[in-house]
Short mmCIF file of C-alpha atoms in Angstrom, two decimals:
data_model
loop_
_atom_site.label_atom_id
_atom_site.label_comp_id
_atom_site.label_asym_id
_atom_site.label_seq_id
_atom_site.Cartn_x
_atom_site.Cartn_y
_atom_site.Cartn_z
CA MET A 1 32.59 6.26 -15.47
CA LYS A 2 28.96 5.62 -14.49
CA ASN A 3 27.79 6.57 -11.02
CA ARG A 4 27.34 3.35 -9.03
CA VAL A 5 24.05 3.16 -7.11
CA ALA A 6 23.30 0.66 -4.35
CA ILE A 7 19.59 0.13 -3.75
CA ILE A 8 18.56 -1.56 -0.52
CA GLY A 9 15.37 -3.60 -0.93
CA SER A 10 13.36 -4.70 -3.96
CA GLY A 11 9.76 -3.63 -3.35
CA PHE A 12 7.70 -1.57 -5.77
CA SER A 13 9.43 1.72 -4.98
CA ALA A 14 12.95 0.26 -5.13
CA LEU A 15 12.29 -1.52 -8.44
CA SER A 16 10.72 1.64 -9.85
CA ALA A 17 13.72 3.77 -8.89
CA ALA A 18 16.12 1.12 -10.21
CA CYS A 19 14.44 1.14 -13.63
CA TYR A 20 14.49 4.93 -13.93
CA LEU A 21 18.10 5.27 -12.75
CA ALA A 22 19.42 2.51 -15.03
CA LYS A 23 17.57 4.06 -17.96
CA ASP A 24 19.32 7.36 -17.15
CA GLY A 25 22.74 5.71 -17.31
CA TYR A 26 23.47 4.80 -13.70
CA ASP A 27 25.11 1.51 -12.74
CA VAL A 28 22.44 0.08 -10.41
CA THR A 29 22.64 -2.89 -8.05
CA ILE A 30 19.73 -4.03 -5.88
CA PHE A 31 20.42 -5.79 -2.57
CA GLU A 32 17.45 -7.83 -1.29
CA LYS A 33 17.62 -9.62 2.08
CA ASN A 34 15.00 -12.27 1.22
CA LYS A 35 15.23 -15.17 -1.22
CA THR A 36 12.85 -13.55 -3.67
CA ILE A 37 12.30 -9.97 -4.76
CA GLY A 38 9.18 -7.90 -4.22
CA GLY A 39 9.49 -6.68 -0.66
CA ARG A 40 6.02 -6.84 0.91
CA ALA A 41 4.59 -7.97 -2.42
CA ARG A 42 6.08 -11.43 -2.35
CA GLN A 43 4.31 -14.66 -3.15
CA LEU A 44 3.49 -17.86 -1.27
CA LYS A 45 3.10 -21.14 -3.17
CA LYS A 46 1.92 -24.27 -1.41
CA GLU A 47 0.22 -27.52 -2.49
CA GLY A 48 -0.89 -26.08 -5.82
CA PHE A 49 -2.14 -22.80 -4.32
CA THR A 50 -0.66 -19.36 -5.02
CA PHE A 51 -1.14 -16.38 -2.68
CA ASP A 52 -0.05 -12.76 -2.81
CA ILE A 53 1.58 -12.27 0.58
CA GLY A 54 1.10 -8.51 0.49
CA PRO A 55 -1.05 -6.22 -1.69
CA THR A 56 -4.14 -7.80 -3.28
CA TRP A 57 -5.96 -4.68 -4.59
CA TYR A 58 -5.07 -3.28 -8.01
CA TRP A 59 -6.37 0.29 -8.08
CA MET A 60 -5.36 3.34 -10.16
CA PRO A 61 -4.36 1.47 -13.32
CA ASP A 62 -3.40 4.79 -14.92
CA VAL A 63 -0.44 5.06 -12.53
CA PHE A 64 0.84 1.63 -13.64
CA GLU A 65 0.30 2.65 -17.29
CA ARG A 66 2.23 5.87 -16.75
CA PHE A 67 5.12 3.97 -15.17
CA PHE A 68 5.47 1.46 -18.01
CA ALA A 69 4.92 4.18 -20.64
CA ASP A 70 8.05 5.92 -19.36
CA PHE A 71 9.94 2.93 -20.79
CA GLY A 72 7.93 2.63 -24.00
CA LYS A 73 5.94 -0.26 -22.58
CA GLN A 74 2.44 -0.98 -21.29
CA PRO A 75 1.17 -3.39 -18.62
CA SER A 76 -0.28 -5.72 -21.27
CA ASP A 77 3.27 -6.36 -22.49
CA TYR A 78 3.80 -8.25 -19.24
CA TYR A 79 0.53 -9.31 -17.64
CA GLN A 80 -3.17 -9.67 -18.34
CA LEU A 81 -5.48 -7.33 -16.43
CA GLU A 82 -9.14 -8.04 -15.71
CA LYS A 83 -11.65 -5.55 -14.31
CA LEU A 84 -13.58 -7.18 -11.49
CA ASN A 85 -17.34 -7.30 -11.50
CA PRO A 86 -18.40 -7.13 -8.81
CA ALA A 87 -15.50 -5.11 -7.44
CA TYR A 88 -16.25 -6.25 -3.91
CA SER A 89 -19.03 -6.90 -1.42
CA VAL A 90 -19.50 -5.68 2.15
CA TYR A 91 -21.20 -7.78 4.83
CA PHE A 92 -23.09 -6.02 7.63
CA ALA A 93 -24.95 -9.01 9.13
CA LYS A 94 -25.85 -12.62 8.38
CA ASP A 95 -26.82 -12.94 4.71
CA ASP A 96 -26.94 -9.12 4.58
CA TYR A 97 -24.46 -7.47 2.28
CA ILE A 98 -24.09 -4.72 -0.32
CA THR A 99 -22.35 -5.48 -3.60
CA ILE A 100 -20.32 -2.80 -5.38
CA GLU A 101 -20.33 -3.44 -9.12
CA ASP A 102 -18.06 -2.24 -11.90
CA THR A 103 -19.61 1.04 -13.08
CA LEU A 104 -20.76 4.21 -11.36
CA GLU A 105 -24.19 3.80 -12.93
CA LYS A 106 -24.69 0.41 -11.28
CA ILE A 107 -23.33 1.70 -7.97
CA CYS A 108 -25.76 4.62 -8.08
CA GLU A 109 -28.61 2.14 -8.52
CA THR A 110 -27.37 0.22 -5.47
CA PHE A 111 -27.20 3.40 -3.39
CA GLU A 112 -30.66 4.51 -4.52
CA HIS A 113 -32.12 1.14 -3.55
CA GLU A 114 -30.48 1.40 -0.13
CA GLU A 115 -31.35 5.08 0.50
CA PRO A 116 -33.77 6.88 -1.85
CA GLY A 117 -32.25 10.13 -3.06
CA SER A 118 -28.67 9.07 -2.32
CA SER A 119 -27.67 8.44 -5.94
CA GLN A 120 -27.81 12.15 -6.78
CA LYS A 121 -25.64 12.94 -3.77
CA LEU A 122 -23.25 10.19 -4.79
CA ARG A 123 -22.83 11.58 -8.30
CA LYS A 124 -21.96 14.99 -6.85
CA PHE A 125 -19.57 13.45 -4.31
CA ILE A 126 -17.78 11.38 -6.98
CA ALA A 127 -17.59 14.35 -9.37
CA ASN A 128 -15.67 16.27 -6.70
CA ALA A 129 -13.57 13.16 -5.99
CA GLN A 130 -12.74 12.90 -9.69
CA HIS A 131 -11.58 16.50 -9.76
CA ASN A 132 -9.38 15.81 -6.74
CA TYR A 133 -8.02 12.74 -8.52
CA GLU A 134 -7.11 14.83 -11.56
CA VAL A 135 -5.28 17.30 -9.31
CA ALA A 136 -3.62 14.79 -6.98
CA ILE A 137 -2.76 11.70 -8.98
CA LYS A 138 -1.86 13.46 -12.21
CA ASP A 139 0.05 16.33 -10.60
CA LEU A 140 0.59 16.79 -6.86
CA VAL A 141 1.81 13.29 -6.01
CA TYR A 142 4.51 13.63 -8.66
CA ARG A 143 6.15 16.42 -6.62
CA PRO A 144 9.06 15.50 -4.30
CA GLY A 145 7.76 16.93 -1.00
CA ILE A 146 10.59 19.41 -0.54
CA THR A 147 8.62 22.59 0.26
CA PRO A 148 5.02 23.47 1.16
CA PHE A 149 4.83 25.60 -1.98
CA GLU A 150 4.51 22.41 -4.04
CA LEU A 151 0.95 22.16 -2.75
CA MET A 152 0.09 25.77 -3.56
CA THR A 153 -1.45 25.86 -7.00
CA PRO A 154 -4.41 27.95 -8.23
CA VAL A 155 -6.54 24.80 -7.98
CA THR A 156 -5.47 23.72 -4.49
CA ILE A 157 -5.83 27.23 -3.10
CA LYS A 158 -9.50 27.03 -4.07
CA LYS A 159 -9.68 23.66 -2.28
CA LEU A 160 -7.99 24.69 0.97
CA ASP A 161 -11.12 23.90 2.95
CA GLN A 162 -10.75 20.27 1.82
CA PHE A 163 -7.44 20.01 3.65
CA PHE A 164 -9.02 21.08 6.94
CA SER A 165 -12.25 19.12 6.79
CA THR A 166 -12.25 15.30 6.92
CA ILE A 167 -13.57 12.44 4.85
CA LYS A 168 -15.85 11.34 7.66
CA LYS A 169 -17.34 14.80 8.12
CA ASP A 170 -18.04 15.17 4.40
CA VAL A 171 -19.53 11.71 4.01
CA ARG A 172 -21.74 11.89 7.10
CA LYS A 173 -23.04 15.33 6.10
CA GLU A 174 -24.53 13.88 2.91
CA PHE A 175 -25.21 10.22 3.65
CA LYS A 176 -27.37 9.34 6.65
CA ASN A 177 -27.47 5.62 5.89
CA GLU A 178 -24.80 4.04 8.09
CA ARG A 179 -24.04 1.25 5.64
CA LEU A 180 -23.48 3.58 2.70
CA ALA A 181 -21.37 5.90 4.84
CA LYS A 182 -19.11 3.01 5.85
CA ILE A 183 -18.63 2.00 2.22
CA LEU A 184 -17.65 5.56 1.28
CA GLU A 185 -15.24 5.78 4.23
CA PHE A 186 -13.62 2.44 3.42
CA PRO A 187 -11.19 3.49 0.61
CA VAL A 188 -9.19 5.90 2.78
CA LEU A 189 -8.20 2.96 4.99
CA PHE A 190 -5.64 2.27 2.24
CA LEU A 191 -3.99 5.54 3.33
CA GLY A 192 -3.45 4.11 6.78
CA ALA A 193 -5.57 6.52 8.83
CA LYS A 194 -9.10 6.83 10.20
CA PRO A 195 -11.70 8.66 8.07
CA ASP A 196 -12.03 11.29 10.82
CA ASN A 197 -8.28 11.97 10.60
CA THR A 198 -8.00 12.03 6.80
CA PRO A 199 -8.37 15.33 4.90
CA SER A 200 -11.37 15.65 2.58
CA PHE A 201 -9.04 16.12 -0.36
CA TYR A 202 -8.27 12.41 -0.19
CA SER A 203 -11.75 11.68 -1.53
CA PHE A 204 -9.85 10.97 -4.74
CA MET A 205 -9.66 7.43 -3.34
CA ASN A 206 -13.44 7.23 -3.80
CA TYR A 207 -13.02 8.06 -7.46
CA ALA A 208 -10.36 5.35 -7.75
CA ASP A 209 -12.92 2.98 -6.25
CA PHE A 210 -16.24 3.94 -7.88
CA GLY A 211 -15.04 5.90 -10.90
CA ILE A 212 -12.20 3.73 -12.19
CA GLY A 213 -12.76 0.37 -10.56
CA THR A 214 -10.92 -2.63 -9.16
CA PHE A 215 -8.72 -4.88 -11.29
CA HIS A 216 -6.91 -8.19 -10.99
CA PRO A 217 -3.69 -9.16 -12.77
CA LYS A 218 -3.99 -12.79 -13.87
CA LYS A 219 -1.88 -15.00 -11.59
CA GLY A 220 -1.87 -12.24 -8.95
CA MET A 221 -0.19 -8.98 -7.97
CA TYR A 222 3.21 -10.65 -8.03
CA GLN A 223 2.99 -10.51 -11.82
CA VAL A 224 3.55 -6.77 -11.53
CA ILE A 225 6.75 -7.40 -9.57
CA LEU A 226 7.90 -9.91 -12.19
CA ALA A 227 7.11 -7.36 -14.92
CA MET A 228 9.20 -4.73 -13.15
CA LYS A 229 12.00 -7.24 -12.67
CA GLN A 230 11.99 -8.02 -16.40
CA LEU A 231 12.02 -4.32 -17.18
CA ALA A 232 14.83 -3.67 -14.68
CA LEU A 233 17.02 -6.44 -16.06
CA GLY A 234 16.35 -5.15 -19.57
CA VAL A 235 17.74 -1.71 -18.71
CA GLY A 236 20.80 -3.18 -17.00
CA VAL A 237 19.94 -3.43 -13.30
CA THR A 238 21.80 -6.07 -11.29
CA ILE A 239 19.63 -7.84 -8.69
CA LYS A 240 21.16 -9.72 -5.77
CA THR A 241 18.97 -11.68 -3.34
CA GLU A 242 19.78 -13.07 0.13
CA GLN A 243 21.90 -9.99 0.73
CA THR A 244 21.54 -8.46 4.18
CA VAL A 245 22.84 -4.90 4.36
CA ASP A 246 23.94 -4.13 7.91
CA ASN A 247 25.97 -0.94 7.54
CA ILE A 248 26.21 2.25 5.50
CA SER A 249 29.66 3.84 5.80
CA VAL A 250 29.94 7.62 5.71
CA ALA A 251 33.05 9.77 5.27
CA GLU A 252 33.03 13.56 5.20
CA GLY A 253 29.28 13.65 4.84
CA ASN A 254 29.12 11.20 1.93
CA ALA A 255 28.01 7.57 1.92
CA THR A 256 31.03 5.69 0.60
CA SER A 257 30.02 2.05 0.87
CA ILE A 258 27.54 -0.49 2.17
CA THR A 259 28.32 -3.73 3.96
CA SER A 260 26.27 -6.67 2.73
CA ASN A 261 26.73 -10.21 4.06
CA GLY A 262 29.92 -9.00 5.72
CA GLU A 263 31.45 -7.62 2.51
CA LYS A 264 32.19 -3.89 2.23
CA LEU A 265 31.21 -2.61 -1.23
CA PRO A 266 31.98 0.92 -2.52
CA PHE A 267 29.19 2.98 -4.16
CA ASP A 268 28.74 6.57 -5.28
CA ILE A 269 25.08 6.79 -4.25
CA VAL A 270 23.01 4.80 -1.75
CA LEU A 271 19.23 4.58 -2.03
CA SER A 272 17.11 2.69 0.47
CA GLY A 273 13.73 1.24 -0.38
CA ALA A 274 13.83 -0.61 2.93
CA ASP A 275 12.11 0.64 6.09
CA TYR A 276 13.20 4.26 6.65
CA HIS A 277 13.66 3.90 10.42
CA HIS A 278 15.67 0.70 10.00
CA THR A 279 17.86 2.24 7.30
CA GLU A 280 18.89 5.06 9.61
CA THR A 281 20.01 2.50 12.21
CA LEU A 282 22.60 1.36 9.62
CA LEU A 283 24.27 4.77 10.04
CA GLU A 284 26.33 6.17 12.89
CA PRO A 285 23.98 8.12 15.21
CA SER A 286 25.39 11.49 14.15
CA TYR A 287 24.21 10.87 10.57
CA ARG A 288 20.62 9.96 11.47
CA GLN A 289 18.04 12.63 10.66
CA TYR A 290 15.19 11.47 12.88
CA SER A 291 15.31 10.52 16.55
CA GLU A 292 13.47 7.65 18.19
CA THR A 293 11.17 10.26 19.72
CA TYR A 294 10.31 11.50 16.22
CA TRP A 295 9.24 8.03 15.10
CA GLU A 296 7.34 7.37 18.33
CA LYS A 297 5.20 10.46 17.78
CA LYS A 298 4.24 9.62 14.20
CA VAL A 299 0.92 8.05 13.23
CA PHE A 300 1.67 4.73 11.60
CA ALA A 301 -0.62 2.77 9.37
CA PRO A 302 -1.81 -0.51 10.89
CA SER A 303 -0.04 -3.79 11.00
CA SER A 304 -2.02 -6.87 9.99
CA LEU A 305 -2.68 -10.43 10.96
CA LEU A 306 -2.94 -12.36 7.70
CA PHE A 307 -3.94 -15.92 6.99
CA TYR A 308 -3.38 -17.78 3.72
CA VAL A 309 -5.81 -20.67 3.58
CA GLY A 310 -6.30 -23.54 1.16
CA PHE A 311 -9.88 -24.88 1.05
CA ASP A 312 -10.76 -28.26 -0.47
CA LYS A 313 -14.04 -26.96 -1.94
CA LYS A 314 -15.45 -23.92 -3.73
CA LEU A 315 -16.98 -21.28 -1.44
CA ILE A 316 -20.33 -19.56 -1.83
CA ASN A 317 -21.78 -16.13 -0.96
CA VAL A 318 -18.45 -14.32 -1.32
CA ASN A 319 -16.74 -12.28 -4.04
CA HIS A 320 -13.09 -11.90 -5.05
CA HIS A 321 -12.84 -9.10 -2.46
CA THR A 322 -15.19 -9.29 0.53
CA LEU A 323 -15.27 -6.95 3.54
CA PHE A 324 -16.81 -7.83 6.88
CA PHE A 325 -18.18 -4.73 8.60
CA ASP A 326 -20.58 -6.52 10.94
CA VAL A 327 -18.96 -5.10 14.08
CA ASP A 328 -18.32 -1.61 15.47
CA PHE A 329 -15.78 0.13 13.24
CA GLU A 330 -15.18 2.94 15.76
CA ALA A 331 -14.29 0.49 18.52
CA HIS A 332 -11.83 -1.37 16.28
CA ALA A 333 -10.30 1.91 15.05
CA LYS A 334 -9.71 3.05 18.64
CA GLU A 335 -7.95 -0.27 19.35
CA ILE A 336 -5.63 0.44 16.41
CA TYR A 337 -4.91 4.17 16.80
CA ASP A 338 -5.93 5.43 20.25
CA THR A 339 -5.44 2.64 22.79
CA PRO A 340 -3.32 0.07 20.90
CA GLN A 341 -4.42 -3.45 21.79
CA TRP A 342 -5.66 -6.65 20.22
CA PRO A 343 -9.22 -5.88 19.08
CA LYS A 344 -12.16 -7.41 20.90
CA ASP A 345 -14.29 -7.69 17.74
CA PRO A 346 -12.24 -6.90 14.64
CA LEU A 347 -13.41 -5.96 11.20
CA PHE A 348 -11.71 -8.14 8.64
CA TYR A 349 -11.21 -8.48 4.92
CA ALA A 350 -11.06 -11.63 2.79
CA SER A 351 -9.87 -12.21 -0.74
CA PHE A 352 -10.68 -15.27 -2.84
CA PRO A 353 -8.65 -14.77 -6.03
CA SER A 354 -9.48 -18.26 -7.28
CA LEU A 355 -13.06 -17.08 -7.87
CA THR A 356 -11.64 -14.94 -10.68
CA ASP A 357 -8.43 -16.72 -11.55
CA GLN A 358 -8.38 -20.53 -11.70
CA SER A 359 -4.58 -20.53 -11.95
CA VAL A 360 -4.14 -19.79 -8.23
CA ALA A 361 -5.83 -22.91 -6.81
CA PRO A 362 -6.30 -26.56 -7.83
CA GLU A 363 -9.54 -27.34 -9.65
CA GLY A 364 -12.57 -27.41 -7.38
CA GLN A 365 -10.66 -25.77 -4.52
CA GLU A 366 -10.39 -22.20 -3.20
CA ALA A 367 -7.55 -19.91 -2.16
CA GLY A 368 -8.50 -17.58 0.68
CA ILE A 369 -6.60 -14.64 2.17
CA PHE A 370 -7.92 -13.16 5.44
CA LEU A 371 -6.66 -9.88 6.92
CA ILE A 372 -7.31 -8.27 10.31
CA PRO A 373 -5.92 -4.72 10.74
CA LEU A 374 -3.96 -4.35 13.99
CA ALA A 375 -2.07 -1.67 15.88
CA PRO A 376 1.66 -1.91 15.14
CA GLY A 377 3.91 -3.00 17.96
CA LEU A 378 1.53 -5.49 19.57
CA GLU A 379 2.61 -8.75 21.18
CA ASP A 380 2.45 -11.49 18.55
CA THR A 381 2.22 -15.14 19.63
CA PRO A 382 1.05 -18.39 18.00
CA ALA A 383 -1.74 -18.61 20.59
CA LEU A 384 -3.08 -15.16 19.66
CA ARG A 385 -2.94 -15.97 15.96
CA ALA A 386 -4.89 -19.19 16.53
CA LEU A 387 -7.46 -17.42 18.71
CA TYR A 388 -8.17 -14.78 16.06
CA PHE A 389 -8.30 -17.28 13.24
CA ASP A 390 -10.99 -19.18 15.08
CA LYS A 391 -12.84 -15.90 15.76
CA ILE A 392 -13.02 -14.76 12.17
CA ILE A 393 -13.73 -18.21 10.69
CA ALA A 394 -16.68 -18.62 13.08
CA ARG A 395 -18.02 -15.21 12.01
CA PHE A 396 -17.28 -15.94 8.36
CA GLU A 397 -19.29 -19.17 8.51
CA ASN A 398 -22.21 -17.46 10.21
CA LEU A 399 -22.30 -14.37 7.96
CA THR A 400 -21.98 -16.28 4.69
CA SER A 401 -24.14 -19.25 5.75
CA GLN A 402 -21.64 -21.97 4.98
CA SER A 403 -19.40 -24.38 6.84
CA VAL A 404 -15.70 -24.20 5.98
CA GLY A 405 -13.79 -25.23 9.10
CA LYS A 406 -13.59 -28.88 8.09
CA ASN A 407 -12.58 -27.98 4.54
CA ILE A 408 -9.28 -26.30 5.44
CA ILE A 409 -6.33 -28.12 3.88
CA PHE A 410 -3.76 -25.80 5.46
CA LYS A 411 -3.31 -22.28 6.77
CA GLU A 412 -0.23 -20.09 6.99
CA SER A 413 -0.12 -16.87 8.99
CA PHE A 414 1.83 -13.60 8.84
CA CYS A 415 1.79 -10.95 11.56
CA VAL A 416 3.77 -8.31 13.47
CA ASN A 417 6.82 -10.49 14.13
CA ASP A 418 7.02 -11.46 10.45
CA PHE A 419 6.82 -7.85 9.25
CA ILE A 420 9.77 -7.11 11.54
CA GLN A 421 11.73 -10.25 10.65
CA ASP A 422 11.19 -10.15 6.88
CA TYR A 423 11.06 -6.39 6.21
CA ASN A 424 12.68 -4.72 9.25
CA SER A 425 9.36 -2.91 9.51
CA TYR A 426 9.09 -0.29 12.27
CA LYS A 427 6.95 -1.89 15.01
CA GLY A 428 5.79 -4.39 12.40
CA ASN A 429 3.63 -1.89 10.52
CA ALA A 430 2.20 -3.18 7.25
CA TYR A 431 1.58 -0.02 5.22
CA GLY A 432 4.08 2.61 6.33
CA MET A 433 3.19 6.00 7.75
CA ALA A 434 -0.42 7.20 7.63
CA ASN A 435 -1.39 10.06 5.32
CA THR A 436 -2.87 12.44 7.88
CA LEU A 437 -2.90 16.24 7.42
CA PHE A 438 0.37 16.68 9.30
CA GLN A 439 2.01 13.71 7.57
CA THR A 440 1.35 14.76 3.99
CA ALA A 441 3.84 15.78 1.25
CA PHE A 442 6.62 18.00 2.68
CA LEU A 443 5.67 16.93 6.23
CA ARG A 444 6.75 13.32 5.61
CA PRO A 445 10.31 12.00 6.06
CA LYS A 446 12.39 13.32 3.17
CA LEU A 447 13.44 11.50 0.00
CA LYS A 448 16.95 12.91 0.41
CA SER A 449 18.96 12.73 3.61
CA LYS A 450 19.66 16.10 5.22
CA LYS A 451 22.88 14.80 6.79
CA VAL A 452 24.41 12.50 4.17
CA LYS A 453 24.82 14.15 0.76
CA ASN A 454 24.37 11.08 -1.44
CA LEU A 455 21.90 9.04 0.65
CA TYR A 456 18.28 8.79 -0.51
CA PHE A 457 15.07 7.05 0.54
CA THR A 458 11.98 5.77 -1.22
CA GLY A 459 8.84 3.89 -0.22
CA GLN A 460 5.81 4.03 2.04
CA LEU A 461 7.38 6.03 4.89
CA THR A 462 8.40 8.88 2.61
CA VAL A 463 6.75 10.77 -0.28
CA PRO A 464 4.02 10.39 -1.45
CA GLY A 465 2.76 7.71 0.98
CA PRO A 466 1.26 4.23 1.48
CA GLY A 467 0.01 1.99 -1.30
CA VAL A 468 1.28 0.39 -4.49
CA PRO A 469 0.64 3.29 -6.93
CA PRO A 470 2.29 5.82 -4.55
CA SER A 471 5.27 3.46 -4.25
CA LEU A 472 5.73 3.42 -8.03
CA ILE A 473 5.61 7.22 -7.96
CA SER A 474 8.03 7.40 -5.03
CA GLY A 475 10.62 5.52 -7.08
CA LYS A 476 10.25 7.99 -9.94
CA LEU A 477 10.50 11.01 -7.63
CA VAL A 478 13.68 9.87 -5.92
CA SER A 479 15.31 8.95 -9.23
CA GLU A 480 14.63 12.48 -10.49
CA LEU A 481 16.14 13.97 -7.32
CA ILE A 482 19.25 11.82 -7.72
CA LYS A 483 19.60 12.75 -11.37
CA LYS A 484 19.13 16.45 -10.63
CA HIS A 485 21.60 16.52 -7.77
CA HIS A 486 24.32 14.43 -9.37
CA THR A 487 24.03 16.00 -12.81
CA LEU A 488 24.51 19.37 -11.11
CA LYS A 489 27.37 17.96 -9.04
CA ASN A 490 29.12 16.56 -12.12
CA TYR A 491 28.65 19.86 -13.97
CA GLU A 492 30.17 21.80 -11.06
CA THR A 493 33.13 19.38 -11.04
CA ALA A 494 33.65 19.86 -14.77
CA ILE A 495 33.88 23.64 -14.49
#
């Protein structure tokens, strides 16, 4: 008889694990609390517009290729990928921005124009970042975070200094131009921490940015979720939506069943791709690994205030991805990490996918997604959302020299309360737990429960960390742990 696996949640990591486990012969059922699958990568459709609710950046295409290759497939079997040119632009003042194009050669020209002599430094910086990428993304992140010895390889021993220096220190040592420094510090924000709290080794994110580039799946990131769903169904996964799991039953140290929508269902293995903290609240206190104090002390990635806006005209002076760094980054970062509060003058990001992909907005109109990073756990009210929308739209109009306020057909928002309501997210965080030095690899919450023998976890709060590519990897890692443990268990039973 096949081992029956219950998977809670249907985000990238849960779908990844489901595919691997079903391929290995497990009987897998996914339980998703929302009406549609995808976890934080769901989709909003309204009045002919289509928005990705969650992730909008497609980086590290090799990780997606590796995932699909494990099933004899490739991304192009499911969705069409386009490399963006330009990748993105960064505003620093009114009509003053730097555009990052689609090759390192072009980016070097941009740097040289901004700061003579900087292109040579950039090539050296990216060469080191590429080496880190080869080490990290093709090796280290595919290790399950069980012991510190996973990080000790001949290559990483030579790079130990890069674990104790920081991205900010390395960047500022070489690049004196404030604008260029900010652009080089930007990619590590995807890891959920400040550049001055992120180890230098994570410069591999700069290679993902400048060396590989930024892509867009036609019709949006949700196409990746739909591809994974198709793959999962093809290998025999059962997917159930509108299923709220509110209890995990344990007997003699083993999870024996889950309760979903009031129905108790027996399973041999339970895997949660839902919020780690929330999942442990489904257990009796004696079976929880981490206390409330533990979670309180951890550095969490930001939450976000997001707006999904339909415009009745095409916009100018923006790119598919546009960053607005016209205010003090340090002040905003302190308001996220050091003294959590609503920011006085927030940096923000905007995405206009309809500039690249006409399928996501009616003809002659524009789909806009605006994101303000916030500290998790903040008060979230309609009045605050409205105040900050007005703030960023006023700045957007000024910086890009265009009027858009009267061209808004509708706007929908998503913030702290929604992250909690829809995803049971701890304090409404958007990206999980930050990848700081003391929250890396074996120092993150474990993939396997230490107190319940057949309970496992996957996703952004565990190994390897925040982001879509790491989530795909997390699903693979936990599936391998399950297979290893339960193959060994079955062998021991047989003898």
